[in-house]
Amino acid sequence: MYLINKSRNLREKHGVWYQPVPYTRQRVSQDCISTACEYFTKDELECSRQSPNKKDVISVVRHGEKTLVTKRFMTRSIREAFRIYKERNPDSSIGLTKFYSLRPRWVKCSPQQEVCVCVYSANYELYVAAVENASNSKIDASGLIAAFLCTPASDHCFLGECDKCPKGESLTLETLNISEEEDIVVATWESGDLVKKTLDPSAFLRGLRLSLATWIVHNHIRKTQEAAIHNEKKCEQRGSLVFHFDFAENWTVILPDEVQSYHWHKTQVSIFTCVVTTRKNSHSFVVGSGDVCHDSAHACLALEKIRLWVDDNLPLYS
């Protein structure tokens, strides 16, 4: 009856062809949507990463045209990414359901194993997971890190050079809600192997403090280097060049027709990769060599070859 009466009132006041204004509880601004989408698509926010496989693309429609977009894989759960988003944007009206719906098609939640992780980061995450399993509760990683640093923390604190830092003294079995009578199971990477150990609470607490202290220093250096590389690649000055290079894994030479004994004497080729960034664009280079020794002399020779090409083909480094 409510809808019938409402329809009659609208017809009497506005006519037969009137369309009522759609009801919405709370509109979300376009700025909030754009900011939330960045947590799926930006490397700097550390919630997703781009696939290293150049063929790993998906076709999407943008502005009425089909285009190929490289897939990205979430490095955090969407719920965790949403928590980080709300911590940095507390006034945003976007909820978890809306945040889920903003995930682009080319951002996948279940990545394939395509990259190697750092042993310090892996052991840190494994210890945090062991704490959560032992305490049957969700652990705030920022609280664990804060137990090792001053407030506010300086570079000396993050590098472990400050004598005033608490060094994790507040991390006890009681504060972590871990029983003193039960052993704790933890897995760690040691010499390339994943080792599963059962430790008494005291030994586990010592291992946790050591793993956290090591990871804090490593993570600070990694983020500082990442920010420095990002700033250098902006190339704001005219004529500036940035060489970003490293050795890739060696490639094995496989012949289509080979004798059986060649299998035991296969030749390897070293791959030296470099990206030269100018103010307008970037250029990728690969230098192959039969010398598989990844030393400074090899790198200097490869960079000299690239520099000669740049001098001949990029006048004024425009």
JSON list of C-alpha atoms in Angstrom, two decimals, residues 115-307:
[
{"chain": "A", "resi": 115, "resn": "VAL", "atom": "CA", "xyz": [59.29, -13.83, -7.31]},
{"chain": "A", "resi": 116, "resn": "CYS", "atom": "CA", "xyz": [61.73, -14.60, -4.52]},
{"chain": "A", "resi": 117, "resn": "VAL", "atom": "CA", "xyz": [61.13, -13.05, -1.12]},
{"chain": "A", "resi": 118, "resn": "CYS", "atom": "CA", "xyz": [63.77, -11.72, 1.23]},
{"chain": "A", "resi": 119, "resn": "VAL", "atom": "CA", "xyz": [64.77, -14.11, 4.02]},
{"chain": "A", "resi": 120, "resn": "TYR", "atom": "CA", "xyz": [64.48, -11.32, 6.63]},
{"chain": "A", "resi": 121, "resn": "SER", "atom": "CA", "xyz": [60.94, -10.42, 5.56]},
{"chain": "A", "resi": 122, "resn": "ALA", "atom": "CA", "xyz": [59.90, -14.07, 5.28]},
{"chain": "A", "resi": 123, "resn": "ASN", "atom": "CA", "xyz": [61.17, -14.97, 8.77]},
{"chain": "A", "resi": 124, "resn": "TYR", "atom": "CA", "xyz": [59.54, -11.84, 10.22]},
{"chain": "A", "resi": 125, "resn": "GLU", "atom": "CA", "xyz": [56.16, -12.85, 8.76]},
{"chain": "A", "resi": 126, "resn": "LEU", "atom": "CA", "xyz": [56.60, -16.45, 9.93]},
{"chain": "A", "resi": 127, "resn": "TYR", "atom": "CA", "xyz": [57.30, -15.33, 13.50]},
{"chain": "A", "resi": 128, "resn": "VAL", "atom": "CA", "xyz": [54.27, -13.02, 13.48]},
{"chain": "A", "resi": 129, "resn": "ALA", "atom": "CA", "xyz": [52.13, -15.92, 12.22]},
{"chain": "A", "resi": 130, "resn": "ALA", "atom": "CA", "xyz": [53.51, -18.13, 15.02]},
{"chain": "A", "resi": 131, "resn": "VAL", "atom": "CA", "xyz": [52.57, -15.50, 17.62]},
{"chain": "A", "resi": 132, "resn": "GLU", "atom": "CA", "xyz": [49.03, -15.31, 16.23]},
{"chain": "A", "resi": 133, "resn": "ASN", "atom": "CA", "xyz": [48.69, -19.10, 16.30]},
{"chain": "A", "resi": 134, "resn": "ALA", "atom": "CA", "xyz": [50.01, -19.33, 19.86]},
{"chain": "A", "resi": 135, "resn": "SER", "atom": "CA", "xyz": [47.85, -16.50, 21.22]},
{"chain": "A", "resi": 136, "resn": "ASN", "atom": "CA", "xyz": [44.73, -17.24, 19.10]},
{"chain": "A", "resi": 137, "resn": "SER", "atom": "CA", "xyz": [44.41, -13.54, 18.33]},
{"chain": "A", "resi": 138, "resn": "LYS", "atom": "CA", "xyz": [45.25, -11.07, 15.58]},
{"chain": "A", "resi": 139, "resn": "ILE", "atom": "CA", "xyz": [48.54, -9.25, 16.16]},
{"chain": "A", "resi": 140, "resn": "ASP", "atom": "CA", "xyz": [49.08, -5.62, 15.21]},
{"chain": "A", "resi": 141, "resn": "ALA", "atom": "CA", "xyz": [52.48, -5.64, 13.52]},
{"chain": "A", "resi": 142, "resn": "SER", "atom": "CA", "xyz": [52.93, -1.90, 14.11]},
{"chain": "A", "resi": 143, "resn": "GLY", "atom": "CA", "xyz": [52.69, -2.53, 17.85]},
{"chain": "A", "resi": 144, "resn": "LEU", "atom": "CA", "xyz": [55.49, -5.08, 17.69]},
{"chain": "A", "resi": 145, "resn": "ILE", "atom": "CA", "xyz": [57.72, -2.65, 15.78]},
{"chain": "A", "resi": 146, "resn": "ALA", "atom": "CA", "xyz": [56.93, 0.20, 18.21]},
{"chain": "A", "resi": 147, "resn": "ALA", "atom": "CA", "xyz": [58.30, -1.93, 21.06]},
{"chain": "A", "resi": 148, "resn": "PHE", "atom": "CA", "xyz": [61.80, -1.56, 19.56]},
{"chain": "A", "resi": 149, "resn": "LEU", "atom": "CA", "xyz": [61.81, 2.16, 18.75]},
{"chain": "A", "resi": 150, "resn": "CYS", "atom": "CA", "xyz": [61.71, 5.53, 20.46]},
{"chain": "A", "resi": 151, "resn": "THR", "atom": "CA", "xyz": [58.70, 7.85, 20.08]},
{"chain": "A", "resi": 152, "resn": "PRO", "atom": "CA", "xyz": [59.16, 9.58, 17.71]},
{"chain": "A", "resi": 153, "resn": "ALA", "atom": "CA", "xyz": [61.69, 7.32, 15.98]},
{"chain": "A", "resi": 154, "resn": "SER", "atom": "CA", "xyz": [64.72, 8.69, 14.14]},
{"chain": "A", "resi": 155, "resn": "ASP", "atom": "CA", "xyz": [66.98, 7.12, 11.52]},
{"chain": "A", "resi": 156, "resn": "HIS", "atom": "CA", "xyz": [69.36, 6.04, 14.29]},
{"chain": "A", "resi": 157, "resn": "CYS", "atom": "CA", "xyz": [66.47, 4.15, 15.92]},
{"chain": "A", "resi": 158, "resn": "PHE", "atom": "CA", "xyz": [65.56, 2.31, 12.72]},
{"chain": "A", "resi": 159, "resn": "LEU", "atom": "CA", "xyz": [69.22, 1.41, 12.11]},
{"chain": "A", "resi": 160, "resn": "GLY", "atom": "CA", "xyz": [69.65, 0.03, 15.64]},
{"chain": "A", "resi": 161, "resn": "GLU", "atom": "CA", "xyz": [72.19, 2.71, 16.60]},
{"chain": "A", "resi": 162, "resn": "CYS", "atom": "CA", "xyz": [70.14, 4.44, 19.32]},
{"chain": "A", "resi": 163, "resn": "ASP", "atom": "CA", "xyz": [71.01, 3.60, 22.93]},
{"chain": "A", "resi": 164, "resn": "LYS", "atom": "CA", "xyz": [67.67, 4.90, 24.25]},
{"chain": "A", "resi": 165, "resn": "CYS", "atom": "CA", "xyz": [65.43, 2.53, 22.26]},
{"chain": "A", "resi": 166, "resn": "PRO", "atom": "CA", "xyz": [63.56, -0.07, 24.38]},
{"chain": "A", "resi": 167, "resn": "LYS", "atom": "CA", "xyz": [64.90, -2.95, 22.18]},
{"chain": "A", "resi": 168, "resn": "GLY", "atom": "CA", "xyz": [61.70, -4.95, 22.60]},
{"chain": "A", "resi": 169, "resn": "GLU", "atom": "CA", "xyz": [61.81, -5.13, 26.39]},
{"chain": "A", "resi": 170, "resn": "SER", "atom": "CA", "xyz": [58.03, -4.66, 26.55]},
{"chain": "A", "resi": 171, "resn": "LEU", "atom": "CA", "xyz": [57.52, -7.82, 24.47]},
{"chain": "A", "resi": 172, "resn": "THR", "atom": "CA", "xyz": [56.83, -10.51, 27.05]},
{"chain": "A", "resi": 173, "resn": "LEU", "atom": "CA", "xyz": [54.82, -13.71, 27.05]},
{"chain": "A", "resi": 174, "resn": "GLU", "atom": "CA", "xyz": [52.16, -11.93, 29.08]},
{"chain": "A", "resi": 175, "resn": "THR", "atom": "CA", "xyz": [51.80, -8.97, 26.69]},
{"chain": "A", "resi": 176, "resn": "LEU", "atom": "CA", "xyz": [51.68, -11.37, 23.73]},
{"chain": "A", "resi": 177, "resn": "ASN", "atom": "CA", "xyz": [49.04, -13.50, 25.50]},
{"chain": "A", "resi": 178, "resn": "ILE", "atom": "CA", "xyz": [51.17, -16.65, 25.18]},
{"chain": "A", "resi": 179, "resn": "SER", "atom": "CA", "xyz": [51.08, -19.42, 27.76]},
{"chain": "A", "resi": 180, "resn": "GLU", "atom": "CA", "xyz": [54.34, -20.14, 29.62]},
{"chain": "A", "resi": 181, "resn": "GLU", "atom": "CA", "xyz": [53.59, -23.87, 29.79]},
{"chain": "A", "resi": 182, "resn": "GLU", "atom": "CA", "xyz": [53.08, -24.75, 26.12]},
{"chain": "A", "resi": 183, "resn": "ASP", "atom": "CA", "xyz": [55.75, -25.11, 23.45]},
{"chain": "A", "resi": 184, "resn": "ILE", "atom": "CA", "xyz": [55.42, -23.00, 20.30]},
{"chain": "A", "resi": 185, "resn": "VAL", "atom": "CA", "xyz": [55.79, -24.21, 16.71]},
{"chain": "A", "resi": 186, "resn": "VAL", "atom": "CA", "xyz": [57.53, -21.82, 14.31]},
{"chain": "A", "resi": 187, "resn": "ALA", "atom": "CA", "xyz": [58.95, -22.23, 10.80]},
{"chain": "A", "resi": 188, "resn": "THR", "atom": "CA", "xyz": [61.98, -20.25, 9.61]},
{"chain": "A", "resi": 189, "resn": "TRP", "atom": "CA", "xyz": [64.15, -20.14, 6.51]},
{"chain": "A", "resi": 190, "resn": "GLU", "atom": "CA", "xyz": [67.68, -21.33, 7.27]},
{"chain": "A", "resi": 191, "resn": "SER", "atom": "CA", "xyz": [70.36, -21.84, 4.57]},
{"chain": "A", "resi": 192, "resn": "GLY", "atom": "CA", "xyz": [67.72, -22.10, 1.85]},
{"chain": "A", "resi": 193, "resn": "ASP", "atom": "CA", "xyz": [65.53, -24.64, 3.68]},
{"chain": "A", "resi": 194, "resn": "LEU", "atom": "CA", "xyz": [62.23, -24.08, 5.48]},
{"chain": "A", "resi": 195, "resn": "VAL", "atom": "CA", "xyz": [62.85, -25.53, 8.95]},
{"chain": "A", "resi": 196, "resn": "LYS", "atom": "CA", "xyz": [59.97, -26.26, 11.32]},
{"chain": "A", "resi": 197, "resn": "LYS", "atom": "CA", "xyz": [60.93, -26.06, 15.00]},
{"chain": "A", "resi": 198, "resn": "THR", "atom": "CA", "xyz": [59.21, -26.53, 18.34]},
{"chain": "A", "resi": 199, "resn": "LEU", "atom": "CA", "xyz": [60.58, -24.08, 20.93]},
{"chain": "A", "resi": 200, "resn": "ASP", "atom": "CA", "xyz": [59.90, -23.43, 24.57]},
{"chain": "A", "resi": 201, "resn": "PRO", "atom": "CA", "xyz": [58.36, -19.98, 25.23]},
{"chain": "A", "resi": 202, "resn": "SER", "atom": "CA", "xyz": [61.63, -18.38, 26.38]},
{"chain": "A", "resi": 203, "resn": "ALA", "atom": "CA", "xyz": [63.58, -19.51, 23.29]},
{"chain": "A", "resi": 204, "resn": "PHE", "atom": "CA", "xyz": [60.72, -18.43, 21.04]},
{"chain": "A", "resi": 205, "resn": "LEU", "atom": "CA", "xyz": [60.66, -14.97, 22.62]},
{"chain": "A", "resi": 206, "resn": "ARG", "atom": "CA", "xyz": [64.41, -14.56, 22.04]},
{"chain": "A", "resi": 207, "resn": "GLY", "atom": "CA", "xyz": [64.02, -15.62, 18.41]},
{"chain": "A", "resi": 208, "resn": "LEU", "atom": "CA", "xyz": [61.09, -13.23, 17.93]},
{"chain": "A", "resi": 209, "resn": "ARG", "atom": "CA", "xyz": [63.06, -10.27, 19.28]},
{"chain": "A", "resi": 210, "resn": "LEU", "atom": "CA", "xyz": [66.07, -11.10, 17.10]},
{"chain": "A", "resi": 211, "resn": "SER", "atom": "CA", "xyz": [63.93, -11.51, 13.98]},
{"chain": "A", "resi": 212, "resn": "LEU", "atom": "CA", "xyz": [62.07, -8.24, 14.58]},
{"chain": "A", "resi": 213, "resn": "ALA", "atom": "CA", "xyz": [65.26, -6.26, 15.29]},
{"chain": "A", "resi": 214, "resn": "THR", "atom": "CA", "xyz": [66.89, -7.58, 12.09]},
{"chain": "A", "resi": 215, "resn": "TRP", "atom": "CA", "xyz": [63.80, -6.91, 9.98]},
{"chain": "A", "resi": 216, "resn": "ILE", "atom": "CA", "xyz": [63.35, -3.32, 11.23]},
{"chain": "A", "resi": 217, "resn": "VAL", "atom": "CA", "xyz": [66.87, -2.39, 10.08]},
{"chain": "A", "resi": 218, "resn": "HIS", "atom": "CA", "xyz": [66.48, -4.22, 6.77]},
{"chain": "A", "resi": 219, "resn": "ASN", "atom": "CA", "xyz": [63.04, -2.74, 6.04]},
{"chain": "A", "resi": 220, "resn": "HIS", "atom": "CA", "xyz": [64.20, 0.82, 6.78]},
{"chain": "A", "resi": 221, "resn": "ILE", "atom": "CA", "xyz": [67.17, 0.48, 4.41]},
{"chain": "A", "resi": 222, "resn": "ARG", "atom": "CA", "xyz": [64.95, -1.06, 1.73]},
{"chain": "A", "resi": 223, "resn": "LYS", "atom": "CA", "xyz": [62.37, 1.74, 1.93]},
{"chain": "A", "resi": 224, "resn": "THR", "atom": "CA", "xyz": [65.06, 4.44, 1.96]},
{"chain": "A", "resi": 225, "resn": "GLN", "atom": "CA", "xyz": [66.71, 2.99, -1.13]},
{"chain": "A", "resi": 226, "resn": "GLU", "atom": "CA", "xyz": [63.34, 2.58, -2.84]},
{"chain": "A", "resi": 227, "resn": "ALA", "atom": "CA", "xyz": [62.42, 6.22, -2.20]},
{"chain": "A", "resi": 228, "resn": "ALA", "atom": "CA", "xyz": [65.84, 7.40, -3.41]},
{"chain": "A", "resi": 229, "resn": "ILE", "atom": "CA", "xyz": [65.53, 5.44, -6.67]},
{"chain": "A", "resi": 230, "resn": "HIS", "atom": "CA", "xyz": [62.00, 6.76, -7.18]},
{"chain": "A", "resi": 231, "resn": "ASN", "atom": "CA", "xyz": [63.15, 10.37, -6.70]},
{"chain": "A", "resi": 232, "resn": "GLU", "atom": "CA", "xyz": [66.16, 9.94, -8.97]},
{"chain": "A", "resi": 233, "resn": "LYS", "atom": "CA", "xyz": [64.01, 8.51, -11.77]},
{"chain": "A", "resi": 234, "resn": "LYS", "atom": "CA", "xyz": [61.92, 11.68, -11.91]},
{"chain": "A", "resi": 235, "resn": "CYS", "atom": "CA", "xyz": [64.76, 13.32, -13.92]},
{"chain": "A", "resi": 236, "resn": "GLU", "atom": "CA", "xyz": [63.47, 16.86, -13.42]},
{"chain": "A", "resi": 237, "resn": "GLN", "atom": "CA", "xyz": [66.63, 18.56, -14.73]},
{"chain": "A", "resi": 238, "resn": "ARG", "atom": "CA", "xyz": [67.21, 18.85, -18.46]},
{"chain": "A", "resi": 239, "resn": "GLY", "atom": "CA", "xyz": [69.96, 16.56, -19.71]},
{"chain": "A", "resi": 240, "resn": "SER", "atom": "CA", "xyz": [69.89, 14.27, -16.67]},
{"chain": "A", "resi": 241, "resn": "LEU", "atom": "CA", "xyz": [70.21, 10.50, -17.02]},
{"chain": "A", "resi": 242, "resn": "VAL", "atom": "CA", "xyz": [69.55, 7.69, -14.55]},
{"chain": "A", "resi": 243, "resn": "PHE", "atom": "CA", "xyz": [71.06, 4.22, -15.08]},
{"chain": "A", "resi": 244, "resn": "HIS", "atom": "CA", "xyz": [69.24, 1.51, -13.10]},
{"chain": "A", "resi": 245, "resn": "PHE", "atom": "CA", "xyz": [70.98, -1.83, -13.62]},
{"chain": "A", "resi": 246, "resn": "ASP", "atom": "CA", "xyz": [71.51, -5.29, -12.21]},
{"chain": "A", "resi": 247, "resn": "PHE", "atom": "CA", "xyz": [72.51, -8.80, -13.27]},
{"chain": "A", "resi": 248, "resn": "ALA", "atom": "CA", "xyz": [69.68, -11.19, -14.09]},
{"chain": "A", "resi": 249, "resn": "GLU", "atom": "CA", "xyz": [69.94, -14.94, -13.56]},
{"chain": "A", "resi": 250, "resn": "ASN", "atom": "CA", "xyz": [72.18, -16.80, -16.02]},
{"chain": "A", "resi": 251, "resn": "TRP", "atom": "CA", "xyz": [70.59, -18.43, -19.05]},
{"chain": "A", "resi": 252, "resn": "THR", "atom": "CA", "xyz": [71.52, -21.89, -20.31]},
{"chain": "A", "resi": 253, "resn": "VAL", "atom": "CA", "xyz": [72.22, -22.37, -24.02]},
{"chain": "A", "resi": 254, "resn": "ILE", "atom": "CA", "xyz": [70.15, -25.27, -25.39]},
{"chain": "A", "resi": 255, "resn": "LEU", "atom": "CA", "xyz": [70.79, -26.50, -28.92]},
{"chain": "A", "resi": 256, "resn": "PRO", "atom": "CA", "xyz": [67.88, -27.95, -30.96]},
{"chain": "A", "resi": 257, "resn": "ASP", "atom": "CA", "xyz": [70.13, -30.79, -32.19]},
{"chain": "A", "resi": 258, "resn": "GLU", "atom": "CA", "xyz": [72.79, -31.87, -29.74]},
{"chain": "A", "resi": 259, "resn": "VAL", "atom": "CA", "xyz": [74.74, -34.99, -28.87]},
{"chain": "A", "resi": 260, "resn": "GLN", "atom": "CA", "xyz": [73.89, -36.74, -25.64]},
{"chain": "A", "resi": 261, "resn": "SER", "atom": "CA", "xyz": [77.13, -35.74, -23.89]},
{"chain": "A", "resi": 262, "resn": "TYR", "atom": "CA", "xyz": [76.35, -32.02, -24.42]},
{"chain": "A", "resi": 263, "resn": "HIS", "atom": "CA", "xyz": [73.77, -32.29, -21.63]},
{"chain": "A", "resi": 264, "resn": "TRP", "atom": "CA", "xyz": [76.62, -32.40, -19.08]},
{"chain": "A", "resi": 265, "resn": "HIS", "atom": "CA", "xyz": [78.56, -29.49, -20.59]},
{"chain": "A", "resi": 266, "resn": "LYS", "atom": "CA", "xyz": [75.90, -26.89, -21.38]},
{"chain": "A", "resi": 267, "resn": "THR", "atom": "CA", "xyz": [77.10, -23.33, -21.81]},
{"chain": "A", "resi": 268, "resn": "GLN", "atom": "CA", "xyz": [75.63, -20.48, -19.77]},
{"chain": "A", "resi": 269, "resn": "VAL", "atom": "CA", "xyz": [75.19, -16.83, -20.73]},
{"chain": "A", "resi": 270, "resn": "SER", "atom": "CA", "xyz": [75.06, -13.96, -18.23]},
{"chain": "A", "resi": 271, "resn": "ILE", "atom": "CA", "xyz": [72.38, -11.30, -18.72]},
{"chain": "A", "resi": 272, "resn": "PHE", "atom": "CA", "xyz": [73.06, -7.71, -17.62]},
{"chain": "A", "resi": 273, "resn": "THR", "atom": "CA", "xyz": [69.89, -5.58, -17.58]},
{"chain": "A", "resi": 274, "resn": "CYS", "atom": "CA", "xyz": [69.71, -1.79, -17.49]},
{"chain": "A", "resi": 275, "resn": "VAL", "atom": "CA", "xyz": [66.98, 0.85, -17.73]},
{"chain": "A", "resi": 276, "resn": "VAL", "atom": "CA", "xyz": [68.10, 4.34, -18.78]},
{"chain": "A", "resi": 277, "resn": "THR", "atom": "CA", "xyz": [65.59, 7.00, -17.72]},
{"chain": "A", "resi": 278, "resn": "THR", "atom": "CA", "xyz": [65.52, 10.47, -19.24]},
{"chain": "A", "resi": 279, "resn": "ARG", "atom": "CA", "xyz": [63.20, 13.36, -18.54]},
{"chain": "A", "resi": 280, "resn": "LYS", "atom": "CA", "xyz": [60.75, 12.26, -21.27]},
{"chain": "A", "resi": 281, "resn": "ASN", "atom": "CA", "xyz": [60.95, 8.46, -21.47]},
{"chain": "A", "resi": 282, "resn": "SER", "atom": "CA", "xyz": [62.97, 5.36, -20.63]},
{"chain": "A", "resi": 283, "resn": "HIS", "atom": "CA", "xyz": [65.01, 2.84, -22.64]},
{"chain": "A", "resi": 284, "resn": "SER", "atom": "CA", "xyz": [65.67, -0.80, -21.72]},
{"chain": "A", "resi": 285, "resn": "PHE", "atom": "CA", "xyz": [68.94, -2.60, -22.48]},
{"chain": "A", "resi": 286, "resn": "VAL", "atom": "CA", "xyz": [70.21, -6.15, -22.21]},
{"chain": "A", "resi": 287, "resn": "VAL", "atom": "CA", "xyz": [73.90, -7.03, -22.54]},
{"chain": "A", "resi": 288, "resn": "GLY", "atom": "CA", "xyz": [74.66, -10.74, -22.99]},
{"chain": "A", "resi": 289, "resn": "SER", "atom": "CA", "xyz": [78.06, -12.25, -22.33]},
{"chain": "A", "resi": 290, "resn": "GLY", "atom": "CA", "xyz": [79.74, -15.61, -22.08]},
{"chain": "A", "resi": 291, "resn": "ASP", "atom": "CA", "xyz": [81.44, -14.42, -18.89]},
{"chain": "A", "resi": 292, "resn": "VAL", "atom": "CA", "xyz": [79.26, -15.63, -16.02]},
{"chain": "A", "resi": 293, "resn": "CYS", "atom": "CA", "xyz": [81.31, -13.82, -13.36]},
{"chain": "A", "resi": 294, "resn": "HIS", "atom": "CA", "xyz": [79.09, -11.04, -11.98]},
{"chain": "A", "resi": 295, "resn": "ASP", "atom": "CA", "xyz": [81.84, -8.66, -10.89]},
{"chain": "A", "resi": 296, "resn": "SER", "atom": "CA", "xyz": [82.37, -4.90, -11.09]},
{"chain": "A", "resi": 297, "resn": "ALA", "atom": "CA", "xyz": [84.60, -5.17, -14.20]},
{"chain": "A", "resi": 298, "resn": "HIS", "atom": "CA", "xyz": [81.79, -6.93, -16.06]},
{"chain": "A", "resi": 299, "resn": "ALA", "atom": "CA", "xyz": [79.28, -4.27, -14.98]},
{"chain": "A", "resi": 300, "resn": "CYS", "atom": "CA", "xyz": [81.58, -1.38, -15.98]},
{"chain": "A", "resi": 301, "resn": "LEU", "atom": "CA", "xyz": [82.17, -2.85, -19.44]},
{"chain": "A", "resi": 302, "resn": "ALA", "atom": "CA", "xyz": [78.44, -3.39, -20.00]},
{"chain": "A", "resi": 303, "resn": "LEU", "atom": "CA", "xyz": [77.64, 0.15, -18.84]},
{"chain": "A", "resi": 304, "resn": "GLU", "atom": "CA", "xyz": [80.28, 1.54, -21.20]},
{"chain": "A", "resi": 305, "resn": "LYS", "atom": "CA", "xyz": [78.60, -0.25, -24.13]},
{"chain": "A", "resi": 306, "resn": "ILE", "atom": "CA", "xyz": [75.25, 1.23, -23.12]},
{"chain": "A", "resi": 307, "resn": "ARG", "atom": "CA", "xyz": [76.73, 4.71, -22.63]}
]
